[in-house]
Amino acid sequence: MAGIYLHIPFCKQKCTYCDFHFSTTFESYRKSMIDAMCSEIRIRMKDFEGYVGIKTIYLGGGTPSLLNQIELTQIVSTLQENIEFNEVLEFTLEANPDDITEERLLFWKSLGANRLSIGIQSFEDEDLKWMNRAHKANDSLNAILLAQKHGFQNLTIDLMYGLPNQDLERWNTQLETVLKLNVPHISSYCLTVEERTALKKFVDNKQLTIPDEELVAQQFDLLVSTFEEHGYEHYEISNFAKPNAYAIHNSNYWKGEHYLGIGPSAHGFNGSERYWNVANNTSYIKSILQGVLPQTKEILTPQNQFNEQILTGLRTKWGVDLDKLKSILPLDEKFQSRIEFMKSTGVLEWVDKHFRLTKQAKLQADFWASELFV
Ligand code: SF4
């Protein structure tokens, strides 16, 4: 099952922690960008082998909710011309709370969007302020209620922990707020201080202090236990879902399915080859206008594919499929004894022919994955 991701590289303002690709000064070329993205859809669809059967659409960014009706219609019409729209199972649109209005919700629904991903990040104004988010806590609550009122029951919210001045009590209050809102899916990420962000400067200048590892681990434990006690399944390190509310698009990334990426900085993958588009809006538009895909390609060696299966599989409740690993590379004795050792020390457990991380090992998923790399 394949998916398509479209990266809308526009934002109202720059969040202090964000290192995604986006621009806040895009008015002069927004039309050219949408035209270029639609051209890219057409170009890539001509060479469709390996991407057969697109079942999920994900409009992310950046901020797709900044697009107006004409722009969104143009994108969706181009998709409709190129994929079997009635076979699409999930069409997610990312929206920021301050963009969510009744009119927009109804319009997004009319386009076929059946899932919203709302960038909440925190329900406290104090946090939203240093984050330089464009919304207030109250906007978030109103946005979620309005979306639910207009039939977007299938929605997910992003929420961050590991924030400056966030003790366990404040984190617990956030979790209680989420539970009251009855959303079926939550993505919760630990704040990371990325290079070349305003947050990095704040931390380096000691204007902000992030919590130590021990507190972050306690926040993660509280996150997991709270949602599990309330009927959410912890199906990926950062993701929680009520029964049948998994994110299909993102689950396919973790299962190694194929996907197309459209737009500046977007990535695509066809099982053995990966590409990523240039993360520069001007270069992207210029290249597409000349009919050239602005991409860099990498052919994955069997070792790369093997390691990737481990890295993504260990993040999920499904774990790593042993048969799939064997089909990529034969498993040598050293690898098998490492697996046995990690099982005996409580890091890994087996479910059918899959191995996965135990609860206590999940917070260090990337570290444990690297221990198994070939
Ligand atoms: S709105 Fe999202 S993509 Fe844009 S700067 Fe903020 S976090 Fe980054």
PDB file of N, CA and C in Angstrom, residues 167-238:
ATOM      1  N   ASP A 167       7.369  20.652  35.007  1.00  0.00           N
ATOM      2  CA  ASP A 167       7.575  19.555  35.952  1.00  0.00           C
ATOM      3  C   ASP A 167       6.510  18.490  35.713  1.00  0.00           C
ATOM      4  N   LEU A 168       6.532  17.438  36.531  1.00  0.00           N
ATOM      5  CA  LEU A 168       5.588  16.328  36.300  1.00  0.00           C
ATOM      6  C   LEU A 168       4.136  16.763  36.477  1.00  0.00           C
ATOM      7  N   GLU A 169       3.948  17.680  37.424  1.00  0.00           N
ATOM      8  CA  GLU A 169       2.572  18.123  37.697  1.00  0.00           C
ATOM      9  C   GLU A 169       1.987  18.868  36.491  1.00  0.00           C
ATOM     10  N   ARG A 170       2.817  19.746  35.927  1.00  0.00           N
ATOM     11  CA  ARG A 170       2.333  20.500  34.745  1.00  0.00           C
ATOM     12  C   ARG A 170       2.084  19.561  33.573  1.00  0.00           C
ATOM     13  N   TRP A 171       2.944  18.575  33.428  1.00  0.00           N
ATOM     14  CA  TRP A 171       2.764  17.611  32.338  1.00  0.00           C
ATOM     15  C   TRP A 171       1.481  16.801  32.553  1.00  0.00           C
ATOM     16  N   ASN A 172       1.247  16.440  33.809  1.00  0.00           N
ATOM     17  CA  ASN A 172       0.043  15.679  34.123  1.00  0.00           C
ATOM     18  C   ASN A 172      -1.218  16.494  33.785  1.00  0.00           C
ATOM     19  N   THR A 173      -1.161  17.787  34.041  1.00  0.00           N
ATOM     20  CA  THR A 173      -2.317  18.646  33.733  1.00  0.00           C
ATOM     21  C   THR A 173      -2.587  18.640  32.222  1.00  0.00           C
ATOM     22  N   GLN A 174      -1.513  18.650  31.439  1.00  0.00           N
ATOM     23  CA  GLN A 174      -1.676  18.606  29.971  1.00  0.00           C
ATOM     24  C   GLN A 174      -2.377  17.313  29.554  1.00  0.00           C
ATOM     25  N   LEU A 175      -1.913  16.216  30.156  1.00  0.00           N
ATOM     26  CA  LEU A 175      -2.478  14.918  29.785  1.00  0.00           C
ATOM     27  C   LEU A 175      -3.956  14.843  30.173  1.00  0.00           C
ATOM     28  N   GLU A 176      -4.276  15.412  31.334  1.00  0.00           N
ATOM     29  CA  GLU A 176      -5.687  15.404  31.764  1.00  0.00           C
ATOM     30  C   GLU A 176      -6.550  16.210  30.793  1.00  0.00           C
ATOM     31  N   THR A 177      -6.001  17.301  30.296  1.00  0.00           N
ATOM     32  CA  THR A 177      -6.743  18.117  29.322  1.00  0.00           C
ATOM     33  C   THR A 177      -7.028  17.293  28.074  1.00  0.00           C
ATOM     34  N   VAL A 178      -6.010  16.570  27.606  1.00  0.00           N
ATOM     35  CA  VAL A 178      -6.193  15.759  26.390  1.00  0.00           C
ATOM     36  C   VAL A 178      -7.289  14.722  26.620  1.00  0.00           C
ATOM     37  N   LEU A 179      -7.244  14.065  27.772  1.00  0.00           N
ATOM     38  CA  LEU A 179      -8.222  12.994  28.023  1.00  0.00           C
ATOM     39  C   LEU A 179      -9.648  13.529  27.962  1.00  0.00           C
ATOM     40  N   LYS A 180      -9.839  14.737  28.464  1.00  0.00           N
ATOM     41  CA  LYS A 180     -11.198  15.314  28.459  1.00  0.00           C
ATOM     42  C   LYS A 180     -11.689  15.569  27.034  1.00  0.00           C
ATOM     43  N   LEU A 181     -10.743  15.776  26.106  1.00  0.00           N
ATOM     44  CA  LEU A 181     -11.143  16.151  24.747  1.00  0.00           C
ATOM     45  C   LEU A 181     -11.523  14.956  23.878  1.00  0.00           C
ATOM     46  N   ASN A 182     -11.198  13.762  24.384  1.00  0.00           N
ATOM     47  CA  ASN A 182     -11.635  12.559  23.691  1.00  0.00           C
ATOM     48  C   ASN A 182     -11.185  12.501  22.224  1.00  0.00           C
ATOM     49  N   VAL A 183      -9.904  12.786  22.012  1.00  0.00           N
ATOM     50  CA  VAL A 183      -9.385  12.645  20.641  1.00  0.00           C
ATOM     51  C   VAL A 183      -8.874  11.205  20.469  1.00  0.00           C
ATOM     52  N   PRO A 184      -9.065  10.610  19.296  1.00  0.00           N
ATOM     53  CA  PRO A 184      -8.704   9.188  19.152  1.00  0.00           C
ATOM     54  C   PRO A 184      -7.224   8.915  18.916  1.00  0.00           C
ATOM     55  N   HIS A 185      -6.436   9.983  18.653  1.00  0.00           N
ATOM     56  CA  HIS A 185      -5.026   9.740  18.324  1.00  0.00           C
ATOM     57  C   HIS A 185      -4.174  10.894  18.832  1.00  0.00           C
ATOM     58  N   ILE A 186      -3.043  10.560  19.408  1.00  0.00           N
ATOM     59  CA  ILE A 186      -2.126  11.599  19.915  1.00  0.00           C
ATOM     60  C   ILE A 186      -0.703  11.274  19.482  1.00  0.00           C
ATOM     61  N   SER A 187      -0.004  12.289  18.975  1.00  0.00           N
ATOM     62  CA  SER A 187       1.438  12.150  18.728  1.00  0.00           C
ATOM     63  C   SER A 187       2.137  13.024  19.756  1.00  0.00           C
ATOM     64  N   SER A 188       3.001  12.418  20.546  1.00  0.00           N
ATOM     65  CA  SER A 188       3.656  13.202  21.589  1.00  0.00           C
ATOM     66  C   SER A 188       5.168  13.047  21.494  1.00  0.00           C
ATOM     67  N   TYR A 189       5.842  14.171  21.276  1.00  0.00           N
ATOM     68  CA  TYR A 189       7.288  14.161  21.036  1.00  0.00           C
ATOM     69  C   TYR A 189       8.006  14.914  22.138  1.00  0.00           C
ATOM     70  N   CYS A 190       9.207  14.443  22.438  1.00  0.00           N
ATOM     71  CA  CYS A 190      10.042  15.168  23.391  1.00  0.00           C
ATOM     72  C   CYS A 190      10.698  16.337  22.647  1.00  0.00           C
ATOM     73  N   LEU A 191      10.693  17.484  23.256  1.00  0.00           N
ATOM     74  CA  LEU A 191      11.338  18.650  22.634  1.00  0.00           C
ATOM     75  C   LEU A 191      12.819  18.344  22.391  1.00  0.00           C
ATOM     76  N   THR A 192      13.283  18.595  21.180  1.00  0.00           N
ATOM     77  CA  THR A 192      14.724  18.458  20.948  1.00  0.00           C
ATOM     78  C   THR A 192      15.269  19.815  20.519  1.00  0.00           C
ATOM     79  N   VAL A 193      16.462  20.083  20.987  1.00  0.00           N
ATOM     80  CA  VAL A 193      17.083  21.382  20.679  1.00  0.00           C
ATOM     81  C   VAL A 193      17.909  21.195  19.410  1.00  0.00           C
ATOM     82  N   GLU A 194      17.378  21.668  18.303  1.00  0.00           N
ATOM     83  CA  GLU A 194      18.055  21.498  17.014  1.00  0.00           C
ATOM     84  C   GLU A 194      19.022  22.651  16.768  1.00  0.00           C
ATOM     85  N   GLU A 195      20.095  22.332  16.032  1.00  0.00           N
ATOM     86  CA  GLU A 195      21.048  23.376  15.652  1.00  0.00           C
ATOM     87  C   GLU A 195      20.331  24.431  14.805  1.00  0.00           C
ATOM     88  N   ARG A 196      20.839  25.609  14.759  1.00  0.00           N
ATOM     89  CA  ARG A 196      20.319  26.702  13.926  1.00  0.00           C
ATOM     90  C   ARG A 196      18.857  27.019  14.194  1.00  0.00           C
ATOM     91  N   THR A 197      18.446  26.888  15.465  1.00  0.00           N
ATOM     92  CA  THR A 197      17.082  27.330  15.815  1.00  0.00           C
ATOM     93  C   THR A 197      17.213  28.393  16.908  1.00  0.00           C
ATOM     94  N   ALA A 198      16.139  29.173  17.056  1.00  0.00           N
ATOM     95  CA  ALA A 198      16.146  30.188  18.112  1.00  0.00           C
ATOM     96  C   ALA A 198      16.219  29.515  19.478  1.00  0.00           C
ATOM     97  N   LEU A 199      15.592  28.347  19.584  1.00  0.00           N
ATOM     98  CA  LEU A 199      15.625  27.631  20.865  1.00  0.00           C
ATOM     99  C   LEU A 199      17.061  27.312  21.278  1.00  0.00           C
ATOM    100  N   LYS A 200      17.874  26.930  20.322  1.00  0.00           N
ATOM    101  CA  LYS A 200      19.271  26.594  20.623  1.00  0.00           C
ATOM    102  C   LYS A 200      19.969  27.809  21.252  1.00  0.00           C
ATOM    103  N   LYS A 201      19.684  28.990  20.687  1.00  0.00           N
ATOM    104  CA  LYS A 201      20.299  30.212  21.246  1.00  0.00           C
ATOM    105  C   LYS A 201      19.786  30.454  22.663  1.00  0.00           C
ATOM    106  N   PHE A 202      18.462  30.298  22.849  1.00  0.00           N
ATOM    107  CA  PHE A 202      17.891  30.515  24.193  1.00  0.00           C
ATOM    108  C   PHE A 202      18.533  29.580  25.213  1.00  0.00           C
ATOM    109  N   VAL A 203      18.747  28.325  24.809  1.00  0.00           N
ATOM    110  CA  VAL A 203      19.318  27.345  25.742  1.00  0.00           C
ATOM    111  C   VAL A 203      20.793  27.665  25.982  1.00  0.00           C
ATOM    112  N   ASP A 204      21.516  27.992  24.891  1.00  0.00           N
ATOM    113  CA  ASP A 204      22.939  28.327  25.048  1.00  0.00           C
ATOM    114  C   ASP A 204      23.132  29.570  25.921  1.00  0.00           C
ATOM    115  N   ASN A 205      22.211  30.540  25.772  1.00  0.00           N
ATOM    116  CA  ASN A 205      22.319  31.778  26.577  1.00  0.00           C
ATOM    117  C   ASN A 205      21.715  31.633  27.962  1.00  0.00           C
ATOM    118  N   LYS A 206      21.239  30.447  28.245  1.00  0.00           N
ATOM    119  CA  LYS A 206      20.609  30.131  29.542  1.00  0.00           C
ATOM    120  C   LYS A 206      19.314  30.924  29.794  1.00  0.00           C
ATOM    121  N   GLN A 207      18.690  31.376  28.704  1.00  0.00           N
ATOM    122  CA  GLN A 207      17.379  32.031  28.874  1.00  0.00           C
ATOM    123  C   GLN A 207      16.302  30.972  29.134  1.00  0.00           C
ATOM    124  N   LEU A 208      16.556  29.760  28.620  1.00  0.00           N
ATOM    125  CA  LEU A 208      15.634  28.644  28.854  1.00  0.00           C
ATOM    126  C   LEU A 208      16.457  27.431  29.283  1.00  0.00           C
ATOM    127  N   THR A 209      15.892  26.652  30.180  1.00  0.00           N
ATOM    128  CA  THR A 209      16.582  25.427  30.619  1.00  0.00           C
ATOM    129  C   THR A 209      15.665  24.253  30.362  1.00  0.00           C
ATOM    130  N   ILE A 210      16.189  23.253  29.676  1.00  0.00           N
ATOM    131  CA  ILE A 210      15.327  22.094  29.417  1.00  0.00           C
ATOM    132  C   ILE A 210      15.515  21.061  30.533  1.00  0.00           C
ATOM    133  N   PRO A 211      14.485  20.264  30.788  1.00  0.00           N
ATOM    134  CA  PRO A 211      14.554  19.309  31.899  1.00  0.00           C
ATOM    135  C   PRO A 211      15.657  18.270  31.704  1.00  0.00           C
ATOM    136  N   ASP A 212      16.156  17.721  32.822  1.00  0.00           N
ATOM    137  CA  ASP A 212      17.204  16.699  32.698  1.00  0.00           C
ATOM    138  C   ASP A 212      16.599  15.367  32.243  1.00  0.00           C
ATOM    139  N   GLU A 213      17.507  14.432  31.909  1.00  0.00           N
ATOM    140  CA  GLU A 213      17.076  13.146  31.344  1.00  0.00           C
ATOM    141  C   GLU A 213      16.125  12.383  32.251  1.00  0.00           C
ATOM    142  N   GLU A 214      16.383  12.481  33.564  1.00  0.00           N
ATOM    143  CA  GLU A 214      15.558  11.720  34.499  1.00  0.00           C
ATOM    144  C   GLU A 214      14.108  12.205  34.477  1.00  0.00           C
ATOM    145  N   LEU A 215      13.954  13.529  34.472  1.00  0.00           N
ATOM    146  CA  LEU A 215      12.594  14.077  34.436  1.00  0.00           C
ATOM    147  C   LEU A 215      11.911  13.739  33.112  1.00  0.00           C
ATOM    148  N   VAL A 216      12.668  13.799  32.028  1.00  0.00           N
ATOM    149  CA  VAL A 216      12.095  13.463  30.718  1.00  0.00           C
ATOM    150  C   VAL A 216      11.627  12.001  30.709  1.00  0.00           C
ATOM    151  N   ALA A 217      12.441  11.121  31.317  1.00  0.00           N
ATOM    152  CA  ALA A 217      12.053   9.701  31.375  1.00  0.00           C
ATOM    153  C   ALA A 217      10.771   9.540  32.198  1.00  0.00           C
ATOM    154  N   GLN A 218      10.667  10.299  33.281  1.00  0.00           N
ATOM    155  CA  GLN A 218       9.445  10.219  34.106  1.00  0.00           C
ATOM    156  C   GLN A 218       8.234  10.742  33.323  1.00  0.00           C
ATOM    157  N   GLN A 219       8.455  11.794  32.545  1.00  0.00           N
ATOM    158  CA  GLN A 219       7.347  12.336  31.744  1.00  0.00           C
ATOM    159  C   GLN A 219       6.903  11.317  30.694  1.00  0.00           C
ATOM    160  N   PHE A 220       7.875  10.632  30.098  1.00  0.00           N
ATOM    161  CA  PHE A 220       7.544   9.614  29.102  1.00  0.00           C
ATOM    162  C   PHE A 220       6.747   8.485  29.762  1.00  0.00           C
ATOM    163  N   ASP A 221       7.194   8.047  30.950  1.00  0.00           N
ATOM    164  CA  ASP A 221       6.468   6.976  31.657  1.00  0.00           C
ATOM    165  C   ASP A 221       5.036   7.403  31.965  1.00  0.00           C
ATOM    166  N   LEU A 222       4.897   8.649  32.403  1.00  0.00           N
ATOM    167  CA  LEU A 222       3.557   9.143  32.739  1.00  0.00           C
ATOM    168  C   LEU A 222       2.669   9.209  31.499  1.00  0.00           C
ATOM    169  N   LEU A 223       3.272   9.641  30.412  1.00  0.00           N
ATOM    170  CA  LEU A 223       2.563   9.714  29.130  1.00  0.00           C
ATOM    171  C   LEU A 223       2.022   8.326  28.748  1.00  0.00           C
ATOM    172  N   VAL A 224       2.914   7.334  28.789  1.00  0.00           N
ATOM    173  CA  VAL A 224       2.536   5.987  28.366  1.00  0.00           C
ATOM    174  C   VAL A 224       1.485   5.405  29.308  1.00  0.00           C
ATOM    175  N   SER A 225       1.741   5.503  30.619  1.00  0.00           N
ATOM    176  CA  SER A 225       0.802   4.860  31.544  1.00  0.00           C
ATOM    177  C   SER A 225      -0.560   5.557  31.500  1.00  0.00           C
ATOM    178  N   THR A 226      -0.573   6.872  31.393  1.00  0.00           N
ATOM    179  CA  THR A 226      -1.853   7.598  31.380  1.00  0.00           C
ATOM    180  C   THR A 226      -2.697   7.174  30.174  1.00  0.00           C
ATOM    181  N   PHE A 227      -2.091   7.178  29.001  1.00  0.00           N
ATOM    182  CA  PHE A 227      -2.899   6.856  27.825  1.00  0.00           C
ATOM    183  C   PHE A 227      -3.271   5.377  27.783  1.00  0.00           C
ATOM    184  N   GLU A 228      -2.355   4.519  28.215  1.00  0.00           N
ATOM    185  CA  GLU A 228      -2.705   3.087  28.219  1.00  0.00           C
ATOM    186  C   GLU A 228      -3.865   2.823  29.180  1.00  0.00           C
ATOM    187  N   GLU A 229      -3.832   3.483  30.330  1.00  0.00           N
ATOM    188  CA  GLU A 229      -4.940   3.286  31.296  1.00  0.00           C
ATOM    189  C   GLU A 229      -6.268   3.768  30.731  1.00  0.00           C
ATOM    190  N   HIS A 230      -6.220   4.661  29.786  1.00  0.00           N
ATOM    191  CA  HIS A 230      -7.458   5.214  29.236  1.00  0.00           C
ATOM    192  C   HIS A 230      -7.793   4.671  27.845  1.00  0.00           C
ATOM    193  N   GLY A 231      -7.292   3.489  27.555  1.00  0.00           N
ATOM    194  CA  GLY A 231      -7.728   2.782  26.345  1.00  0.00           C
ATOM    195  C   GLY A 231      -7.007   3.136  25.068  1.00  0.00           C
ATOM    196  N   TYR A 232      -5.882   3.842  25.189  1.00  0.00           N
ATOM    197  CA  TYR A 232      -5.090   4.132  23.984  1.00  0.00           C
ATOM    198  C   TYR A 232      -4.011   3.070  23.853  1.00  0.00           C
ATOM    199  N   GLU A 233      -3.705   2.695  22.633  1.00  0.00           N
ATOM    200  CA  GLU A 233      -2.637   1.754  22.411  1.00  0.00           C
ATOM    201  C   GLU A 233      -1.357   2.524  22.058  1.00  0.00           C
ATOM    202  N   HIS A 234      -0.273   2.161  22.730  1.00  0.00           N
ATOM    203  CA  HIS A 234       1.006   2.811  22.452  1.00  0.00           C
ATOM    204  C   HIS A 234       1.634   2.049  21.286  1.00  0.00           C
ATOM    205  N   TYR A 235       1.266   2.417  20.056  1.00  0.00           N
ATOM    206  CA  TYR A 235       1.636   1.559  18.932  1.00  0.00           C
ATOM    207  C   TYR A 235       2.919   1.980  18.231  1.00  0.00           C
ATOM    208  N   GLU A 236       3.393   3.169  18.548  1.00  0.00           N
ATOM    209  CA  GLU A 236       4.698   3.630  18.050  1.00  0.00           C
ATOM    210  C   GLU A 236       5.268   4.524  19.141  1.00  0.00           C
ATOM    211  N   ILE A 237       6.586   4.621  19.225  1.00  0.00           N
ATOM    212  CA  ILE A 237       7.210   5.349  20.340  1.00  0.00           C
ATOM    213  C   ILE A 237       6.485   6.650  20.685  1.00  0.00           C
ATOM    214  N   SER A 238       6.142   7.430  19.668  1.00  0.00           N
ATOM    215  CA  SER A 238       5.546   8.746  19.924  1.00  0.00           C
ATOM    216  C   SER A 238       4.054   8.796  19.621  1.00  0.00           C
TER     217      SER A 238
END
